[in-house]
Amino acid sequence: MAPPSWLQLRRTVRFGDTDAAGVMHFLQLLRWCHEAYEQSLEGFGIAPACVFPVPSAERPAGLEPAAAALPIVHCSADFRRPLVCGDPLLIELEPVRLDPGSFEVRYKFWRIRAGEEPQEAARGLSRHLAIEPASRQRCALPEAIGRWLEAAAVAQGGIRPL
Amino acid sequence: MAPPSWLQLRRTVRFGDTDAAGVMHFLQLLRWCHEAYEQSLEGFGIAPACVFPVPSAERPAGLEPAAAALPIVHCSADFRRPLVCGDPLLIELEPVRLDPGSFEVRYKFWRIRAGEEPQEAARGLSRHLAIEPASRQRCALPEAIGRWLEAAAVAQGGIRPL
Amino acid sequence: MAPPSWLQLRRTVRFGDTDAAGVMHFLQLLRWCHEAYEQSLEGFGIAPACVFPVPSAERPAGLEPAAAALPIVHCSADFRRPLVCGDPLLIELEPVRLDPGSFEVRYKFWRIRAGEEPQEAARGLSRHLAIEPASRQRCALPEAIGRWLEAAAVAQGGIRPL
Amino acid sequence: MAPPSWLQLRRTVRFGDTDAAGVMHFLQLLRWCHEAYEQSLEGFGIAPACVFPVPSAERPAGLEPAAAALPIVHCSADFRRPLVCGDPLLIELEPVRLDPGSFEVRYKFWRIRAGEEPQEAARGLSRHLAIEPASRQRCALPEAIGRWLEAAAVAQGGIRPL
């Protein structure tokens, strides 16, 4: 069964993602991870202003500010194949709830060059903790994030136990 | 007449594009400009490896390295309205040949919030000069760039004189 | 008379500042401009938390939040010579008050390679407008910024008229 | 015994390092790691053009191009305390040879706020592999990197076995 479109994204390596070695600069991969996570939430139906901080004057009318911030407490990346300007990428996301107040997202990056088999080019990981923005104390994950994690677990073929 | 799809692009403001003032950090706009320029070339049918440097081992078989580099010699941006995480943007590009060896691209960014009229949020400009990569001496624009500039001039309603 | 140390800064081009053309990616120059502006304020004696937004829980005890935000409404850059990884730079700042609620900073970047005369490599410009953070209405420049602008005008050899 | 100056660096969190949550955006930490690694090499006496790719026209006269590239094959970071605009940081580096063709650098970031004990704010890790730039085949670490790793091992209080 094909994964839902909000767990399988596409992007292209751009010139500003490269460095003087001619290939993608390592940092960019983690930027792509976070953008893929945001795009996945949006594709699932969660408005960014529900999850990310938006100044009150710019928030959609009637929308409460995000009750929790979800800072990254750990991230990592593994680089397997060079990526160059113009390379088309397929990004697979695997979000996993870790406990009632945290989750992680695992990312696989496939390089899809014309006339080549897809090659796994890199992996990424981000681990997020829910905190109350003002006190920075741990709190429960927002309900919308909970739904996204549950739907992802179902799509990935099984409810993972807490 | 609607502009062609390679002169009118879309993107969304992401969390990493913002700063502690809660809105887009000014730098990001110029990153979006360059990525829009790359996306426009690709949408028009020009392979990135024809224009941007790609190490020989990673270049598509049979493709010559780019004969000219197109560094930016001038850029500018004007910021009119705040952009926040999640804002959908429409980007209009207007590429213009300046002389046989240079061109500029003008960018308009429209903020398309639900329930609001589109608002012009920002403008950008990048000016590019063709040079031979090794000597850094000025040279003619690559032929593919010439075709893109011409098609843009036609789409924008008139051939601009050299 | 030598300019004060807070108007003449140094930095080095780093690998992550370059792109696949082997030289500095254009965006980085504007990042350096903003960092030079911040460093100049700090070198003059203005605490960052007086000017830039800092969450209340992290603000130094007794320090009021910044009364005005100073977003960039316009920026530009001109690129004259290539900069490569490791190039030492001298950055000259020229802050200028434009009216009671705005100022601009002009930046000159000198490339200081061993065994070469200093070469002007690039110029930058940022124009800042004071606004009240919540309403985003124009307001007067913060008093600390006023002192910095005045001291810069004196150092640059003359009080500039408003 | 105090560590040598090339293993203990300082920097300040800048406005562009923050995001709309008001604190440092996670990506920036890994940028600081790489810049600290470059600064450490330079402080130890290794010219950047010996290690990082520099176009031949811009290379110091008489200097050979770097014989090996040192791409990052793995990186990670752990975030423990929020960092805000203006926070002064102390960065401790611990470079470690892993085998004849690879090494890693461990980074500790201390937040040094006035009137507070230094607090460990974050850790980073980058793992580098030596490859021949054209073929991308594994090769031995450059001799200069070997000397830096050895001096670091001595400074850290013991030769680590290969």
XYZ file of C-alpha atoms in Angstrom:
648
model
C 0.000 0.000 0.000
C 1.444 3.331 -1.002
C 2.179 5.749 1.844
C -0.085 8.813 2.038
C 1.126 11.907 0.201
C 1.858 13.685 3.514
C 4.507 11.070 4.354
C 6.243 11.095 0.992
C 7.453 14.434 -0.287
C 9.587 15.722 -3.132
C 12.097 18.505 -3.487
C 15.072 19.433 -5.660
C 18.615 20.293 -4.607
C 19.235 23.981 -5.308
C 22.471 25.850 -6.017
C 22.485 27.552 -2.623
C 22.394 24.099 -0.994
C 25.859 23.287 -2.370
C 29.329 24.237 -1.172
C 32.744 24.595 -2.804
C 33.166 20.806 -2.852
C 30.425 20.870 -5.527
C 27.881 18.865 -3.537
C 25.174 19.535 -0.948
C 26.472 21.190 2.230
C 25.672 18.902 5.175
C 23.565 21.485 7.046
C 21.003 21.715 4.286
C 19.824 18.178 4.869
C 18.610 19.085 8.346
C 16.872 22.157 6.942
C 15.085 19.899 4.470
C 14.100 17.581 7.339
C 12.387 20.379 9.230
C 10.689 21.712 6.122
C 9.476 18.201 5.270
C 8.044 17.877 8.787
C 6.188 21.181 8.382
C 4.957 20.212 4.939
C 3.769 16.856 6.256
C 1.721 18.496 9.008
C 0.222 20.895 6.506
C -0.528 18.119 4.023
C -2.256 16.188 6.802
C -4.469 19.212 7.455
C -2.853 21.006 10.398
C -2.549 24.780 9.933
C 1.020 25.972 10.634
C -0.290 28.626 13.072
C -1.658 25.777 15.245
C 1.818 24.415 15.815
C 4.353 27.164 15.138
C 4.559 30.578 16.822
C 2.908 33.376 14.855
C 2.659 36.957 16.227
C -0.881 37.674 17.413
C -1.445 40.469 14.875
C -0.714 38.068 12.027
C -2.609 35.044 13.317
C -5.714 33.943 11.395
C -8.815 35.384 13.116
C -10.204 33.077 15.770
C -7.122 30.891 15.965
C -5.581 30.421 19.400
C -1.802 30.622 19.704
C -0.033 27.260 19.814
C -0.373 25.887 23.375
C 2.939 24.073 23.191
C 6.269 24.666 21.522
C 7.976 21.612 20.040
C 11.700 22.347 20.132
C 14.191 19.845 18.798
C 16.196 18.289 21.632
C 18.240 15.961 19.426
C 18.958 15.617 15.735
C 21.259 13.546 13.587
C 22.023 12.840 9.955
C 23.887 10.239 7.904
C 25.223 11.016 4.460
C 25.675 8.174 1.974
C 25.812 9.596 -1.529
C 26.676 13.010 -2.938
C 23.818 15.263 -3.981
C 24.356 17.930 -6.631
C 22.439 20.960 -7.844
C 19.313 19.801 -9.639
C 19.081 16.328 -8.071
C 15.413 15.402 -7.529
C 14.744 13.892 -4.102
C 12.032 11.723 -2.648
C 11.690 12.163 1.120
C 10.030 9.513 3.257
C 8.928 10.507 6.745
C 8.325 8.189 9.647
C 6.936 10.087 12.652
C 6.930 8.100 15.905
C 5.471 9.035 19.297
C 8.068 8.410 22.027
C 5.993 9.249 25.103
C 3.017 11.521 25.879
C 5.228 14.587 25.572
C 7.670 13.819 22.791
C 8.049 12.310 19.335
C 10.676 11.846 16.679
C 10.644 11.957 12.916
C 12.915 9.744 10.814
C 13.630 10.888 7.280
C 14.978 8.929 4.323
C 16.197 10.822 1.272
C 16.169 9.030 -2.079
C 18.047 10.474 -5.065
C 15.940 9.973 -8.180
C 18.221 10.631 -11.174
C 16.945 9.994 -14.688
C 18.179 6.656 -16.005
C 19.297 5.438 -12.560
C 17.708 3.291 -9.897
C 16.621 5.380 -6.897
C 19.514 5.500 -4.426
C 19.277 6.179 -0.733
C 21.318 9.336 -0.330
C 20.889 10.284 3.317
C 18.958 9.792 6.528
C 17.899 12.322 9.121
C 16.307 12.298 12.550
C 14.715 15.006 14.684
C 13.439 14.483 18.232
C 10.900 16.983 19.557
C 9.755 17.751 23.088
C 6.497 19.534 23.948
C 6.974 22.461 26.335
C 4.838 25.364 27.533
C 6.308 28.361 25.688
C 6.513 30.745 28.668
C 7.718 28.414 31.430
C 9.574 25.978 29.168
C 8.181 23.151 31.356
C 7.369 19.822 29.694
C 3.736 19.320 28.742
C 1.590 16.981 26.656
C 1.818 16.961 22.872
C -0.804 19.133 21.161
C -3.871 17.154 20.195
C -3.319 17.859 16.472
C 0.179 16.404 16.652
C -1.301 13.359 18.388
C -3.692 12.781 15.491
C -0.884 13.132 12.964
C 1.283 10.639 14.863
C -1.574 8.175 15.116
C -2.452 8.441 11.428
C 1.220 7.964 10.570
C 1.417 4.857 12.778
C -1.622 3.408 11.022
C -0.231 4.267 7.574
C 3.073 2.661 8.493
C 1.307 -0.578 9.141
C 0.637 -0.901 12.776
C -0.145 1.037 15.883
C 3.064 1.414 17.823
C 2.624 0.952 21.568
C 3.342 3.965 23.760
C -3.205 36.329 -20.771
C -1.982 34.363 -17.787
C 1.792 34.198 -17.422
C 3.363 30.790 -18.097
C 3.805 28.506 -15.089
C 7.600 28.986 -15.165
C 7.170 32.708 -14.425
C 4.689 32.308 -11.588
C 5.699 30.077 -8.716
C 4.419 29.214 -5.272
C 6.041 28.497 -1.967
C 5.197 28.628 1.743
C 7.033 30.444 4.517
C 8.641 27.865 6.815
C 9.552 28.063 10.509
C 13.282 28.234 9.776
C 12.634 31.315 7.624
C 11.536 33.309 10.688
C 13.535 35.086 13.400
C 12.861 36.092 17.010
C 10.737 39.033 15.822
C 8.228 36.362 14.745
C 8.369 37.159 11.044
C 10.472 36.181 8.021
C 14.179 37.021 8.424
C 15.150 39.402 5.599
C 17.848 37.110 4.161
C 15.394 34.373 3.321
C 13.696 36.489 0.676
C 16.867 36.552 -1.404
C 17.237 32.804 -0.956
C 13.707 32.407 -2.303
C 14.583 34.673 -5.245
C 17.475 32.468 -6.293
C 15.475 29.282 -5.829
C 12.628 30.785 -7.887
C 15.108 31.626 -10.652
C 16.403 28.029 -10.644
C 12.878 26.632 -10.595
C 11.882 28.900 -13.469
C 14.780 27.699 -15.631
C 13.894 24.097 -14.830
C 10.200 24.662 -15.503
C 11.142 26.181 -18.867
C 13.096 23.039 -19.713
C 16.711 23.856 -18.920
C 18.498 21.128 -16.945
C 20.238 22.582 -13.856
C 23.527 20.930 -14.866
C 23.502 23.071 -18.048
C 23.674 26.250 -16.008
C 25.025 25.433 -12.549
C 28.351 23.788 -11.715
C 28.100 20.044 -11.094
C 31.213 17.900 -10.425
C 32.102 15.856 -13.506
C 31.566 12.490 -11.762
C 27.980 13.477 -10.945
C 27.062 15.093 -14.261
C 24.457 13.338 -16.406
C 26.226 11.246 -19.079
C 26.879 13.193 -22.253
C 26.228 16.584 -20.717
C 28.958 19.189 -21.093
C 29.848 21.317 -18.060
C 28.281 24.778 -18.023
C 30.349 26.998 -20.356
C 29.641 30.106 -18.315
C 29.074 30.893 -14.673
C 26.375 33.456 -13.905
C 27.380 35.081 -10.624
C 25.201 37.736 -9.058
C 26.885 41.129 -9.249
C 24.054 43.075 -7.616
C 20.956 42.238 -5.614
C 18.353 44.159 -3.682
C 15.100 43.632 -1.826
C 12.219 45.718 -0.508
C 10.043 44.529 2.335
C 6.490 45.817 2.597
C 4.453 43.457 4.762
C 5.359 40.922 7.423
C 5.403 37.260 6.474
C 4.834 34.589 9.088
C 5.303 30.832 9.266
C 2.760 29.175 7.007
C 2.032 32.152 4.750
C 1.459 30.958 1.172
C 3.286 33.043 -1.429
C 2.880 33.665 -5.108
C 6.137 34.679 -6.789
C 6.141 36.503 -10.122
C 9.386 36.573 -12.076
C 10.356 39.072 -14.731
C 13.680 38.140 -16.329
C 15.202 40.892 -18.496
C 18.280 40.769 -20.713
C 20.516 43.778 -20.003
C 23.206 43.245 -22.653
C 24.730 40.254 -24.481
C 26.520 39.177 -21.305
C 24.135 39.993 -18.478
C 20.527 39.887 -17.313
C 18.468 40.639 -14.269
C 15.465 39.020 -12.667
C 12.804 41.027 -10.843
C 10.688 39.178 -8.316
C 7.358 40.154 -6.772
C 6.113 38.261 -3.741
C 2.361 38.168 -3.076
C 1.034 36.976 0.274
C -2.095 34.894 -0.318
C -3.841 34.509 3.045
C -7.246 32.817 3.231
C -10.027 35.397 3.441
C -7.772 38.285 2.394
C -7.022 39.985 -0.879
C -3.544 39.091 -2.164
C -1.072 41.643 -0.803
C 2.279 42.526 -2.279
C 4.670 41.579 0.509
C 8.105 42.124 -1.001
C 10.193 42.674 -4.123
C 13.575 41.311 -5.038
C 16.138 41.817 -7.777
C 19.181 39.839 -8.873
C 21.603 40.921 -11.610
C 23.750 38.229 -13.211
C 26.894 38.463 -15.312
C 28.169 35.696 -17.599
C 31.825 34.817 -17.022
C 34.148 32.022 -18.071
C 34.559 29.953 -14.896
C 38.347 29.559 -15.007
C 39.445 33.033 -16.138
C 36.463 34.907 -14.660
C 36.467 37.017 -17.866
C 33.114 38.294 -19.176
C 31.552 36.221 -21.935
C 28.241 35.840 -23.750
C 25.191 34.445 -21.985
C 24.690 30.711 -22.530
C 22.345 29.988 -25.404
C 19.796 28.300 -23.116
C 19.589 31.399 -20.930
C 19.076 33.447 -24.099
C 16.064 31.324 -25.063
C 14.595 31.641 -21.575
C 15.014 35.445 -21.628
C 13.424 35.681 -25.047
C 10.469 33.516 -24.103
C 9.998 35.601 -20.962
C 10.057 38.807 -22.993
C 7.395 37.422 -25.317
C 5.271 36.222 -22.394
C 5.582 39.614 -20.751
C 4.078 41.214 -23.805
C 6.775 42.532 -25.961
C 10.282 41.869 -27.174
C 12.582 44.134 -25.238
C 15.317 45.654 -27.396
C 18.916 44.777 -26.570
C 42.192 59.396 12.412
C 41.514 55.676 12.594
C 37.846 54.706 12.850
C 36.737 53.280 16.218
C 36.907 49.512 16.592
C 33.095 49.241 16.543
C 33.020 50.596 12.971
C 35.762 48.368 11.605
C 35.334 44.644 12.065
C 37.020 41.482 10.866
C 35.814 38.060 9.863
C 36.941 35.137 7.722
C 35.087 33.443 4.867
C 34.092 29.940 5.969
C 33.467 26.791 3.929
C 29.703 26.921 4.498
C 29.689 30.417 2.962
C 30.731 29.022 -0.423
C 28.728 27.362 -3.200
C 29.527 24.930 -6.004
C 31.088 27.755 -8.051
C 33.864 27.666 -5.432
C 33.304 31.184 -4.125
C 31.112 32.909 -1.529
C 27.382 32.451 -2.138
C 25.818 35.902 -2.577
C 23.381 35.553 0.343
C 26.151 35.223 2.898
C 27.275 38.793 2.365
C 23.972 40.098 3.673
C 24.205 37.753 6.644
C 27.637 39.204 7.386
C 26.191 42.724 7.091
C 23.579 42.037 9.767
C 26.075 40.330 12.045
C 28.480 43.256 11.625
C 25.681 45.649 12.584
C 24.948 43.601 15.721
C 28.631 43.383 16.583
C 29.031 47.126 16.100
C 26.179 47.890 18.509
C 27.656 45.496 21.045
C 31.163 46.919 20.614
C 29.727 50.405 21.186
C 28.223 49.191 24.452
C 24.585 48.400 23.646
C 23.411 45.056 25.059
C 21.740 42.928 22.352
C 18.651 42.427 24.567
C 18.088 46.232 24.422
C 17.611 46.118 20.669
C 16.695 42.572 19.652
C 13.726 40.499 20.879
C 14.579 38.089 23.695
C 11.889 35.949 25.412
C 11.069 37.371 28.853
C 12.258 34.264 30.732
C 15.706 34.619 29.149
C 16.093 38.378 29.463
C 18.752 39.690 31.868
C 17.079 40.607 35.192
C 15.883 44.198 35.286
C 16.142 44.734 31.549
C 13.008 45.981 29.790
C 12.086 44.386 26.457
C 13.112 46.371 23.386
C 10.535 49.162 22.904
C 10.958 49.165 19.130
C 11.700 46.564 16.506
C 14.045 47.638 13.703
C 13.075 45.545 10.680
C 14.946 45.922 7.418
C 12.762 47.561 4.789
C 15.394 47.595 2.052
C 18.729 45.958 1.444
C 21.172 45.707 -1.425
C 24.605 44.353 -2.231
C 27.239 44.746 -4.938
C 29.799 42.051 -5.614
C 33.137 43.036 -7.136
C 35.673 40.316 -6.451
C 35.386 36.624 -5.659
C 35.822 35.554 -2.041
C 37.006 32.050 -1.218
C 37.133 29.893 1.891
C 39.694 31.323 4.281
C 39.772 34.878 2.881
C 40.223 37.385 5.739
C 37.893 40.369 5.500
C 37.894 43.861 6.890
C 34.380 45.313 7.192
C 33.827 49.056 7.410
C 30.440 50.253 8.654
C 28.896 53.627 8.014
C 25.626 54.007 9.955
C 23.526 57.026 8.903
C 20.327 58.385 10.440
C 17.739 58.996 7.713
C 14.935 60.544 9.777
C 13.743 60.305 13.402
C 12.399 56.817 12.794
C 14.866 55.189 10.415
C 18.522 54.703 9.590
C 20.696 52.830 7.156
C 24.036 51.092 7.426
C 26.511 50.995 4.531
C 29.080 48.236 4.569
C 32.364 47.923 2.659
C 34.118 44.572 2.556
C 37.877 44.535 1.969
C 39.652 41.299 1.078
C 42.992 41.197 2.904
C 45.045 38.408 1.301
C 48.668 37.897 2.351
C 51.043 39.463 -0.169
C 48.298 41.487 -1.875
C 47.055 45.026 -1.519
C 43.635 45.136 0.200
C 40.932 44.917 -2.460
C 37.384 46.118 -2.153
C 35.393 42.919 -2.610
C 31.800 43.954 -1.993
C 29.416 46.545 -0.635
C 26.198 46.116 1.295
C 23.366 48.291 2.524
C 20.571 47.739 5.045
C 17.796 50.255 5.780
C 15.955 49.895 9.082
C 12.640 51.314 10.265
C 11.618 51.625 13.923
C 8.198 50.143 14.655
C 6.240 49.257 17.781
C 6.427 45.446 17.872
C 2.734 44.770 18.595
C 1.046 47.332 16.339
C 3.808 47.495 13.721
C 3.232 51.286 13.627
C 6.212 53.554 12.973
C 7.835 55.056 16.054
C 11.013 56.898 17.060
C 14.387 55.155 17.038
C 15.393 53.765 20.432
C 17.570 56.199 22.376
C 20.528 53.774 22.377
C 20.444 53.551 18.582
C 20.375 57.347 18.478
C 23.576 57.538 20.508
C 25.269 54.975 18.288
C 24.266 56.905 15.139
C 25.502 60.158 16.604
C 28.824 58.705 17.694
C 29.238 57.178 14.231
C 28.515 60.543 12.596
C 31.152 62.186 14.759
C 33.672 59.431 14.067
C 32.998 59.731 10.351
C 34.025 63.330 10.478
C 30.984 65.445 10.742
C 27.506 65.588 12.180
C 25.120 64.770 9.400
C 22.014 66.959 9.387
C 18.674 65.225 9.909
C 46.263 22.628 32.326
C 44.220 24.996 30.214
C 43.367 23.711 26.740
C 45.149 25.474 23.844
C 43.329 28.430 22.302
C 42.611 26.437 19.117
C 40.463 23.976 21.104
C 38.468 26.572 23.009
C 36.672 29.200 20.971
C 34.138 31.937 21.556
C 31.207 33.286 19.619
C 27.972 35.166 20.236
C 24.437 34.177 19.247
C 23.212 36.571 16.560
C 19.671 37.647 15.630
C 19.688 35.650 12.393
C 20.433 32.516 14.448
C 17.028 32.738 16.155
C 13.565 31.674 15.007
C 10.014 32.728 15.859
C 10.167 30.756 19.116
C 12.618 33.455 20.231
C 15.596 31.142 20.667
C 18.382 29.717 18.504
C 17.123 27.687 15.536
C 18.506 24.147 15.857
C 20.343 24.215 12.501
C 22.611 27.049 13.542
C 24.354 24.898 16.126
C 25.705 22.625 13.424
C 26.822 25.650 11.421
C 28.728 26.851 14.486
C 30.281 23.387 14.846
C 31.705 23.482 11.331
C 32.929 27.049 11.705
C 34.572 26.134 15.030
C 36.335 23.222 13.310
C 37.616 25.541 10.568
C 38.699 28.128 13.112
C 40.481 25.472 15.153
C 42.481 24.288 12.138
C 43.389 27.869 11.297
C 44.324 28.656 14.909
C 46.562 25.568 14.898
C 48.341 26.911 11.817
C 46.732 25.081 8.880
C 45.821 27.378 5.977
C 42.182 26.863 4.894
C 43.272 26.365 1.269
C 45.242 23.274 2.408
C 42.062 21.564 3.545
C 39.093 23.169 1.796
C 38.520 23.476 -1.957
C 39.555 26.833 -3.419
C 39.380 27.538 -7.185
C 42.870 27.442 -8.717
C 42.790 31.118 -9.791
C 42.177 32.170 -6.195
C 44.610 29.807 -4.499
C 47.663 31.339 -2.800
C 50.664 31.093 -5.174
C 52.611 27.877 -4.742
C 49.926 26.126 -2.758
C 48.757 22.742 -4.044
C 45.017 22.029 -4.065
C 43.797 19.940 -1.124
C 44.628 16.292 -1.903
C 41.629 15.007 0.016
C 38.111 16.223 0.694
C 36.777 15.630 4.199
C 33.001 15.369 3.841
C 30.819 14.850 6.875
C 29.316 11.365 6.853
C 27.467 11.708 10.155
C 26.504 14.536 12.466
C 24.366 14.948 15.550
C 23.418 17.534 18.137
C 21.799 17.644 21.566
C 20.074 20.748 22.837
C 19.849 21.316 26.602
C 19.193 24.989 27.271
C 17.727 27.810 25.194
C 20.119 30.280 23.600
C 18.966 33.800 22.796
C 20.290 36.677 20.720
C 23.392 38.061 22.395
C 24.285 34.995 24.473
C 28.079 34.608 24.646
C 29.260 31.053 24.063
C 32.374 29.109 24.893
C 32.951 26.205 22.501
C 35.175 23.285 23.474
C 36.407 21.017 20.694
C 37.598 17.459 21.063
C 38.918 16.118 17.751
C 39.496 12.343 17.708
C 41.072 10.174 15.006
C 38.838 7.159 14.300
C 41.015 5.306 11.789
C 43.666 6.264 9.199
C 40.992 7.760 6.950
C 38.482 9.365 9.304
C 38.035 11.438 12.436
C 35.306 13.050 14.451
C 35.007 16.287 16.351
C 32.947 16.585 19.527
C 31.764 20.047 20.475
C 30.477 21.347 23.812
C 28.742 24.700 23.938
C 28.748 26.622 27.225
C 26.440 29.594 27.734
C 28.330 32.294 29.639
C 25.734 34.804 30.866
C 26.790 37.640 33.171
C 25.954 36.848 36.786
C 25.328 33.149 36.078
C 27.449 30.044 36.339
C 28.444 28.727 32.886
C 25.785 26.276 31.736
C 26.235 23.545 29.180
C 23.773 24.521 26.466
C 24.358 21.994 23.713
C 26.618 19.326 22.253
C 27.493 18.602 18.655
C 29.340 15.922 16.723
C 30.685 15.756 13.172
C 32.319 12.680 11.630
C 34.544 13.229 8.599
C 35.853 10.818 5.991
C 38.855 11.488 3.761
C 38.153 10.904 0.053
C 39.906 11.713 -3.204
C 37.861 14.586 -4.643
C 37.542 13.273 -8.212
C 36.942 9.563 -7.606
C 35.300 9.938 -4.192
C 37.285 6.862 -3.076
C 38.447 6.656 0.533
C 42.025 7.745 1.166
C 44.316 8.630 4.073
C 43.784 11.786 6.095
C 45.902 14.729 4.940
C 49.139 14.990 6.870
C 48.173 18.427 8.299
C 44.956 16.996 9.730
C 47.015 14.191 11.250
C 49.232 16.684 13.075
C 46.199 18.589 14.351
C 44.595 15.371 15.639
C 47.801 14.334 17.353
C 48.319 17.711 19.005
C 44.695 17.634 20.170
C 45.158 14.156 21.645
C 48.234 15.333 23.529
C 46.442 18.462 24.758
C 43.516 16.355 25.889
C 45.806 14.400 28.117
C 46.821 11.272 26.396
C 47.642 9.790 23.032
C 44.599 7.873 21.897
C 45.486 4.567 20.243
C 44.546 4.148 16.600
